[in-house]
Coordinates of C-alpha atoms (C1' of nucleotides) in Angstrom, one line a residue:
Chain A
X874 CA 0.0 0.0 0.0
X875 CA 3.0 2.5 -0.8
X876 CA 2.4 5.5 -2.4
X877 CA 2.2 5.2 -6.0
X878 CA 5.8 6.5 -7.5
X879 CA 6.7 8.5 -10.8
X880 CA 10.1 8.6 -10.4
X881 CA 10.1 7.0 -13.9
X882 CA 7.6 8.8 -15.6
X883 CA 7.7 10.0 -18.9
X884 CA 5.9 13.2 -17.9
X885 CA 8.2 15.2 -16.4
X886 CA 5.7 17.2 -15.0
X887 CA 5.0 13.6 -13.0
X888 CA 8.7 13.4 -12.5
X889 CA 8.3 16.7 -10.3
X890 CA 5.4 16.3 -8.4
X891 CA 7.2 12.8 -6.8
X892 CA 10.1 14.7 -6.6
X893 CA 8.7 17.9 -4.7
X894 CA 5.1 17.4 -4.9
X895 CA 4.0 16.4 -1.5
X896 CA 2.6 19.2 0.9
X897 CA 5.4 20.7 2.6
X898 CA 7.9 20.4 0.5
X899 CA 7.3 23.5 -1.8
X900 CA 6.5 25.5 1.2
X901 CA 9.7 24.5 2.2
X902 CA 11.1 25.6 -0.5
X903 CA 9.2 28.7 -0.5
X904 CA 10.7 30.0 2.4
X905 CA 14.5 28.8 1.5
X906 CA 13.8 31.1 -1.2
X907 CA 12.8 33.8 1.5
X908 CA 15.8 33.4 3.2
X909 CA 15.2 31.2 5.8
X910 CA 18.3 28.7 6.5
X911 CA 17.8 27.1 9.7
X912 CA 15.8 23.8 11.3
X913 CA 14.2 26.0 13.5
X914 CA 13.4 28.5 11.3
X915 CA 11.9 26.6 9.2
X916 CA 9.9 24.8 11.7
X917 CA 8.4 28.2 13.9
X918 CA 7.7 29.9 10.3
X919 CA 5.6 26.7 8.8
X920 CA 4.1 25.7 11.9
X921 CA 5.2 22.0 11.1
X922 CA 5.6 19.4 13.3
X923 CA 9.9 18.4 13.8
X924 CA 9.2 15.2 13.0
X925 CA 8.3 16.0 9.5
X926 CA 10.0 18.6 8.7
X927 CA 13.1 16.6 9.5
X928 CA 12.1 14.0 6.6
X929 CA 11.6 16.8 4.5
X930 CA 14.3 18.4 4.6
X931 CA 16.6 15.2 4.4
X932 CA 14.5 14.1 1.4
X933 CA 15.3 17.6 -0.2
X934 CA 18.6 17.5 0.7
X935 CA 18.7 13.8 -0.7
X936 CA 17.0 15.0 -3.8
X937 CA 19.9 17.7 -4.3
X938 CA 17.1 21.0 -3.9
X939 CA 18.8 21.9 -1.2
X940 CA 22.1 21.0 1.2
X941 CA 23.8 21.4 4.5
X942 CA 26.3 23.8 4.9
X943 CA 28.1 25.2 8.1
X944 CA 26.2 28.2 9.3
X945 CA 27.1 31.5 8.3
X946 CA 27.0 32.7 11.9
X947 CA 30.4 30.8 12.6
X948 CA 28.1 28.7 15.2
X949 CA 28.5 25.0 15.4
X950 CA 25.4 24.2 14.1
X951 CA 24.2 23.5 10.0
X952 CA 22.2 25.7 7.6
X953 CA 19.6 24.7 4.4
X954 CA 21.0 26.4 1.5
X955 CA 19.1 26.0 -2.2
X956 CA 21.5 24.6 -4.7
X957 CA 21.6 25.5 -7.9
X958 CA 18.8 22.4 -8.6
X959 CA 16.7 24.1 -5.6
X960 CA 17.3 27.4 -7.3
X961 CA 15.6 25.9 -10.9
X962 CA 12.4 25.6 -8.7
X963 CA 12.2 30.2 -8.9
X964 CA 9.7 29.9 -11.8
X965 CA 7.7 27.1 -10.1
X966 CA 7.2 29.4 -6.9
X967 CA 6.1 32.7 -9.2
X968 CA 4.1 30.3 -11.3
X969 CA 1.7 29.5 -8.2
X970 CA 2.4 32.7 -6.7
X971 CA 0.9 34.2 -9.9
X972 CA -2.3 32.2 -9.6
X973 CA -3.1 32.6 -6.4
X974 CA -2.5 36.2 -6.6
X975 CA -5.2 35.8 -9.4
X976 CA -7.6 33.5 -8.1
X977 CA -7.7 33.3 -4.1
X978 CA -7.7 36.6 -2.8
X979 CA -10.7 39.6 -2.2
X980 CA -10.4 42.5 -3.3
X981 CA -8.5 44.5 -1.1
X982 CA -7.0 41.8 0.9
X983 CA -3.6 41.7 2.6
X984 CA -1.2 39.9 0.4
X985 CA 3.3 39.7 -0.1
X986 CA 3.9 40.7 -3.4
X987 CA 7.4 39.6 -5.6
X988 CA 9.0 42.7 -6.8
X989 CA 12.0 43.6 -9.3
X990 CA 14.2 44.9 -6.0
X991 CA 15.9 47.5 -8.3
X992 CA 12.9 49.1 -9.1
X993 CA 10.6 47.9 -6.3
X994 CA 7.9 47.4 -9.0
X995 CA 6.1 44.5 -9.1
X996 CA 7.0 42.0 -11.3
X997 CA 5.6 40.9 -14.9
X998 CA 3.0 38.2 -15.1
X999 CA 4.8 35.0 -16.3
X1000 CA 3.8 34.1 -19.9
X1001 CA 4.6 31.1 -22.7
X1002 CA 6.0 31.5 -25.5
X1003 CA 6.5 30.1 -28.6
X1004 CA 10.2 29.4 -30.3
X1005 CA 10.0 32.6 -32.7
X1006 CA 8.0 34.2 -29.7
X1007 CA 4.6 34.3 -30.4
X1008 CA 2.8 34.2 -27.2
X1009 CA 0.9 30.9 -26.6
X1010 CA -2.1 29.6 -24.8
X1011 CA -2.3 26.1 -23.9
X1012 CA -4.9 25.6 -27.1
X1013 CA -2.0 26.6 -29.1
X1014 CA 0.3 23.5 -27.3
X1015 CA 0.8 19.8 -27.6
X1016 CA 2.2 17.1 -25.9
X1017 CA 4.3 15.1 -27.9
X1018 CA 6.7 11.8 -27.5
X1019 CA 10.5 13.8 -27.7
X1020 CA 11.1 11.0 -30.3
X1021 CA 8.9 12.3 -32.8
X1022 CA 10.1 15.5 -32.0
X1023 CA 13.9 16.1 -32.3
X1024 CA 15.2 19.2 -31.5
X1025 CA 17.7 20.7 -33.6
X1026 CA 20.8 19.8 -32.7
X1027 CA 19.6 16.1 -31.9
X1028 CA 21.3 15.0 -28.9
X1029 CA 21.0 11.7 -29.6
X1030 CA 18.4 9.2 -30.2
X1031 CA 16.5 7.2 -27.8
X1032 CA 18.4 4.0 -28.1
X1033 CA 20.0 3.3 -24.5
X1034 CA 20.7 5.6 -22.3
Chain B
X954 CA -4.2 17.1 14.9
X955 CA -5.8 17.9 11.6
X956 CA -3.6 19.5 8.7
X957 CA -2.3 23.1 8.9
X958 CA -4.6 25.4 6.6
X959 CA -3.3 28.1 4.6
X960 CA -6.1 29.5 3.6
X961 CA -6.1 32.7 5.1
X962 CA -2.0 33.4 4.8
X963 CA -0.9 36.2 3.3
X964 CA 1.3 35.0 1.2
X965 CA -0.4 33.7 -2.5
X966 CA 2.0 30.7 -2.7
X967 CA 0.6 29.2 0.5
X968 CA -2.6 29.6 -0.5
X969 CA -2.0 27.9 -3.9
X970 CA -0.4 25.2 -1.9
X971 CA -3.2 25.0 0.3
X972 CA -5.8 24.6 -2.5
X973 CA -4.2 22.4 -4.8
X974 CA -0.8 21.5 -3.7
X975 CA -1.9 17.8 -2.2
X976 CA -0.2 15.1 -4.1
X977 CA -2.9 14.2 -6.7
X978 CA -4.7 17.5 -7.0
X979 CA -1.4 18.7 -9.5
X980 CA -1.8 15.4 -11.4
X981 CA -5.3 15.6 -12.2
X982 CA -5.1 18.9 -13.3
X983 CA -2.0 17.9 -15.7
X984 CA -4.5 15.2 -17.0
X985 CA -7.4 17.1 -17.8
X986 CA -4.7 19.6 -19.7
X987 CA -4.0 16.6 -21.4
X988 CA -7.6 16.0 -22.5
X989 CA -8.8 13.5 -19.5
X990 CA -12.5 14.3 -18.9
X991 CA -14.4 11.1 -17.2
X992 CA -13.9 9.7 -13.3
X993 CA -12.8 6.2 -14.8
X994 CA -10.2 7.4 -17.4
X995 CA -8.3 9.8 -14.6
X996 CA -8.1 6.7 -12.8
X997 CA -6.6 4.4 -14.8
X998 CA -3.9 7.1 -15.8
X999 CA -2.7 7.5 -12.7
X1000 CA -3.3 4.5 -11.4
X1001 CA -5.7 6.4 -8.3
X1002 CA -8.1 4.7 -5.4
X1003 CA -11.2 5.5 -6.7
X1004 CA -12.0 6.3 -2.9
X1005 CA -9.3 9.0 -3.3
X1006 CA -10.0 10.3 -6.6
X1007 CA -13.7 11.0 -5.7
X1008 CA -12.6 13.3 -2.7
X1009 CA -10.0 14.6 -5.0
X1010 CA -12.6 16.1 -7.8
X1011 CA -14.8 17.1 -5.2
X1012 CA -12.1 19.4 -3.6
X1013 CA -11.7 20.5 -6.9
X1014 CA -14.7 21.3 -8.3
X1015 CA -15.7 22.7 -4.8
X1016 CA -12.2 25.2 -5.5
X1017 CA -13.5 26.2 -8.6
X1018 CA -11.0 24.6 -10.8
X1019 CA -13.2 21.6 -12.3
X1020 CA -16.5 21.7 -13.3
X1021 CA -19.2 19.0 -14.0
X1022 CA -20.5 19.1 -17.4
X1023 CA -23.0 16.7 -19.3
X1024 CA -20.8 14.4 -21.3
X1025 CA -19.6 15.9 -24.5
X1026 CA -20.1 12.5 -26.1
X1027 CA -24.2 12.5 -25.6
X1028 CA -24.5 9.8 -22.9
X1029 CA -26.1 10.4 -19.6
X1030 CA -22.6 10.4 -17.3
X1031 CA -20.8 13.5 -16.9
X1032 CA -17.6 14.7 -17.1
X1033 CA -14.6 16.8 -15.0
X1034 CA -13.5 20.3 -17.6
X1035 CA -11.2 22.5 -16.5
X1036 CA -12.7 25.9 -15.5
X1037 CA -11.1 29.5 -16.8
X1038 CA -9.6 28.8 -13.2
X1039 CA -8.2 25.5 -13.5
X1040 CA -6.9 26.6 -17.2
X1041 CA -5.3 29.4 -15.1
X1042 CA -3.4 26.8 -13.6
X1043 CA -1.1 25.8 -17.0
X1044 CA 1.5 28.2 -16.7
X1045 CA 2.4 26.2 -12.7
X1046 CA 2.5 22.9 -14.8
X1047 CA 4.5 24.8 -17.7
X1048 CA 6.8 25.5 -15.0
X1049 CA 7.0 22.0 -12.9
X1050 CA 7.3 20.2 -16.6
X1051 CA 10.4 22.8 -17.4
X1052 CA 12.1 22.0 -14.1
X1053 CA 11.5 18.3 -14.4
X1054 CA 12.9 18.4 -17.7
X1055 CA 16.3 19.9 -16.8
X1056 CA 16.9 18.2 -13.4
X1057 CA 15.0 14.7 -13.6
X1058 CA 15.9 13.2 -16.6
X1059 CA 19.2 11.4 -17.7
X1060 CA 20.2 12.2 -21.1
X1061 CA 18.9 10.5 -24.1
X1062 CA 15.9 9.0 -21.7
X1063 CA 12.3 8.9 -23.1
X1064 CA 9.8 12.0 -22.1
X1065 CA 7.0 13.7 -23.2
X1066 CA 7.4 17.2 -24.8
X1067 CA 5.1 20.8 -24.8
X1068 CA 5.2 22.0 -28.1
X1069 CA 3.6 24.7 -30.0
X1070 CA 1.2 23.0 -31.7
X1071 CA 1.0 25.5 -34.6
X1072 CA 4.4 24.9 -35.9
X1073 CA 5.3 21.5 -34.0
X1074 CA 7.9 22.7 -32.4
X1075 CA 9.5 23.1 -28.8
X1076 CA 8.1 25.8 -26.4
X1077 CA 10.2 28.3 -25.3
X1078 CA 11.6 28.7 -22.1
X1079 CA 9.3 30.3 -18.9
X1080 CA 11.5 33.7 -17.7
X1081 CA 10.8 36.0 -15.5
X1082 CA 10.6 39.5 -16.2
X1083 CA 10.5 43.0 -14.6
X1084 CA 7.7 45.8 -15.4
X1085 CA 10.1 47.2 -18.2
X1086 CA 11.1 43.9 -19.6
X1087 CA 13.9 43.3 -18.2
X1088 CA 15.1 39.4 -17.1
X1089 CA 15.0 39.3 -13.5
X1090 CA 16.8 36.0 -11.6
X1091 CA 15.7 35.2 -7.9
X1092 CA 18.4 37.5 -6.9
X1093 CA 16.9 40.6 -8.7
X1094 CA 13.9 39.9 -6.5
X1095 CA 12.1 40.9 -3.5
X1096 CA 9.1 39.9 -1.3
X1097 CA 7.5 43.0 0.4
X1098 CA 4.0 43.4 1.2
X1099 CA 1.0 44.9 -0.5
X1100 CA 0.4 47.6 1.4
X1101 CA 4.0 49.1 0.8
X1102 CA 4.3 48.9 -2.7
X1103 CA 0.7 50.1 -4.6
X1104 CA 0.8 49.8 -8.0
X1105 CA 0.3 52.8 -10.2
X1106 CA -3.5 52.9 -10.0
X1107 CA -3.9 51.9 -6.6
X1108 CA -7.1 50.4 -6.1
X1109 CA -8.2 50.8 -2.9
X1110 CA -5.7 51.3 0.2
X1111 CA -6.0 48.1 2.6
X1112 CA -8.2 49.4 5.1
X1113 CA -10.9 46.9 5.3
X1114 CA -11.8 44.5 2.5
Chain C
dG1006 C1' -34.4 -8.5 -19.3
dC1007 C1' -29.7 -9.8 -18.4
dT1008 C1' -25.1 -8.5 -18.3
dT1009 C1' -21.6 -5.2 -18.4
dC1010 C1' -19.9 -0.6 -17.6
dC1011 C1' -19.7 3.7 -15.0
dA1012 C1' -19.2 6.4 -11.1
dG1013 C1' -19.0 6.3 -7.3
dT1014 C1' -19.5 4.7 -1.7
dT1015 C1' -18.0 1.9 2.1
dC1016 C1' -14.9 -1.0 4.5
dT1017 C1' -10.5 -2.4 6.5
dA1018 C1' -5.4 -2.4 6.6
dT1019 C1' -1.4 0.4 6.1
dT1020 C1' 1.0 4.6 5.9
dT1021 C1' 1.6 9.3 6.9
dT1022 C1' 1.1 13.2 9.9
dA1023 C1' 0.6 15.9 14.2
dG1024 C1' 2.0 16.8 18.6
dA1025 C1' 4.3 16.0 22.7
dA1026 C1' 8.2 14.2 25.1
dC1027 C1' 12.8 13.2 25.2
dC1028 C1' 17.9 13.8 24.3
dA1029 C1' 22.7 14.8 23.0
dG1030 C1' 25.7 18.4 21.6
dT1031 C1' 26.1 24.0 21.8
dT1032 C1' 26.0 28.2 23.4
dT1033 C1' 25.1 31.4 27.1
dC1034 C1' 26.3 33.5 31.1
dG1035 C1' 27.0 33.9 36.1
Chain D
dC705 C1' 33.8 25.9 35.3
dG706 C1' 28.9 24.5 35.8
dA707 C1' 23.9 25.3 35.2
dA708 C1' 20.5 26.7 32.2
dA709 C1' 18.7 27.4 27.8
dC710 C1' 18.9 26.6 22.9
dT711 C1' 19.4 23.8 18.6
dG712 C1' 18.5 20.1 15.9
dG713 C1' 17.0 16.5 15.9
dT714 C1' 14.7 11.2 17.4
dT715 C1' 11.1 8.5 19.4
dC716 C1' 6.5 7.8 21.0
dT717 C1' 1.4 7.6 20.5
dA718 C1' -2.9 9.1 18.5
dA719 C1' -5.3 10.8 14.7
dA720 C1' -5.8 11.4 9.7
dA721 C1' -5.1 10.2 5.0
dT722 C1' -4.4 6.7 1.6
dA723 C1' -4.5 2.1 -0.8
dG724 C1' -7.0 -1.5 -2.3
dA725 C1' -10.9 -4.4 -2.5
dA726 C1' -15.7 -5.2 -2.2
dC727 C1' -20.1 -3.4 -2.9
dT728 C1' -24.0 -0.5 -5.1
dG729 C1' -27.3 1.8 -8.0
dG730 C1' -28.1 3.7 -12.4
dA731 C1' -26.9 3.6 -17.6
dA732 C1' -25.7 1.2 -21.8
dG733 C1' -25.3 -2.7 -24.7
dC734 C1' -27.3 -6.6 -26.6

DNA sequence: GCTTCCAGTTCTATTTTAGAACCAGTTTCG
DNA sequence: CGAAACTGGTTCTAAAATAGAACTGGAAGC
């Protein structure tokens, strides 16, 4: 009775959502992205029980989003950094950010906001685009296998691996 | 010792998470991007309890991103469509799709692919930008709140709701 | 009208989560 | 130095969510 896995998915949106997709984990993230470093931290600003956020944050640090590094107070103790991987995850956080901004707040109501900090203007709305940048919709997409679709320089084929 | 809400937080990415960041609710949505309208098809394509998936499209229809709608194929059942909500939703699976596809995937392996369906080819990139059009990185960024930063026509100041 | 399919609901077993208690190593500070 | 408090966990129990199978009532197929 495990939880059903997509490690090996061929969506990669699939791939993701086992990766990070549970509840905490993108909250986690969330606030690695605000700044926050420590166990504690973490714990006092999410509200989550130690327990949990303790196999969080090993399973993010296991699935290289974020690591341990010695604290940047000189202390003894360990902090959560992003890596570079974690750091991929930017688009994903303005992404629901964006919608929720959109869809699940009154008029009115009290809300963070991203901003360009040299400007302190908020930021522009995320949009798709096409290769010769056309703006898209999803009706304009498709989902296709990546073998019928090679890009140009071809990496290589799907044979092994 | 029920869940931690988000509802009412003031910052839009826990409230996304809160409404649709459980561990199916992402999934389902992906599928009915991909076309998946009927109880019995999402759950053979992800492999679901039906037990689970029912209280799954409830939450979802009850947040506004699925509707019911007779069945487009004349028969008496009826079938899951994304709202202009839900469809709101495509630019967060845009974004966990682009990070899958950099981080998750070993080179040469098998996956699925967005593309433009106009021309058949790969979608562009998601960036961020700022107000003027500049590319803005997590690092160009800040979080400050609403109340501090009011857009050029300020719509109302946050005094009640 | 009998059988199969569809869209669930209900049931139990297992897993995950919440919350509190506990603990070892660190830092504070008198 | 030694006691007290803090940090970053682990362990424990209880409650909640999930998986999987069995069951059900209406719709379709024949």
């Amino acid at each position: 009775m495990k939880r059903r896995s997509f490690r090996e998915a061929e969506c990669p949106v699939a791939r993701t959502l086992d990766a990070i997709g549970d509840w905490w984990s993108l909250l986690i993230v969330r606030d690695a992205f605000d700044g926050i470093r420590r166990f504690s931290a973490f714990q006092q600003n999410l509200g989550i029980a130690k327990g949990i956020l303790s196999t969080r944050l090993r399973d993010l640090v296991e699935a290289g989003v974020l690591s341990l590094a010695p604290a940047s107070d000189g202390s003894a103790y360990q902090e959560y950094v992003l890596t570079e991987k974690g750091r991929g995850l930017f688009l994903v956080i303005v992404a629901l950010r964006q919608w929720g901004e959109d869809h699940l707040f009154r008029a009115g109501e009290r809300r963070s906001m991203l901003v360009d900090a040299a400007t302190e203007t908020p930021v522009d709305r995320l949009k798709l685009h096409a290769s010769d940048g056309r703006g898209l919709t999803w009706e304009d997409t498709r989902i296709v296998d990546a073998a019928s679709c090679a890009p140009k320089g071809s990496p290589s084929p799907p044979k092994s691996a």
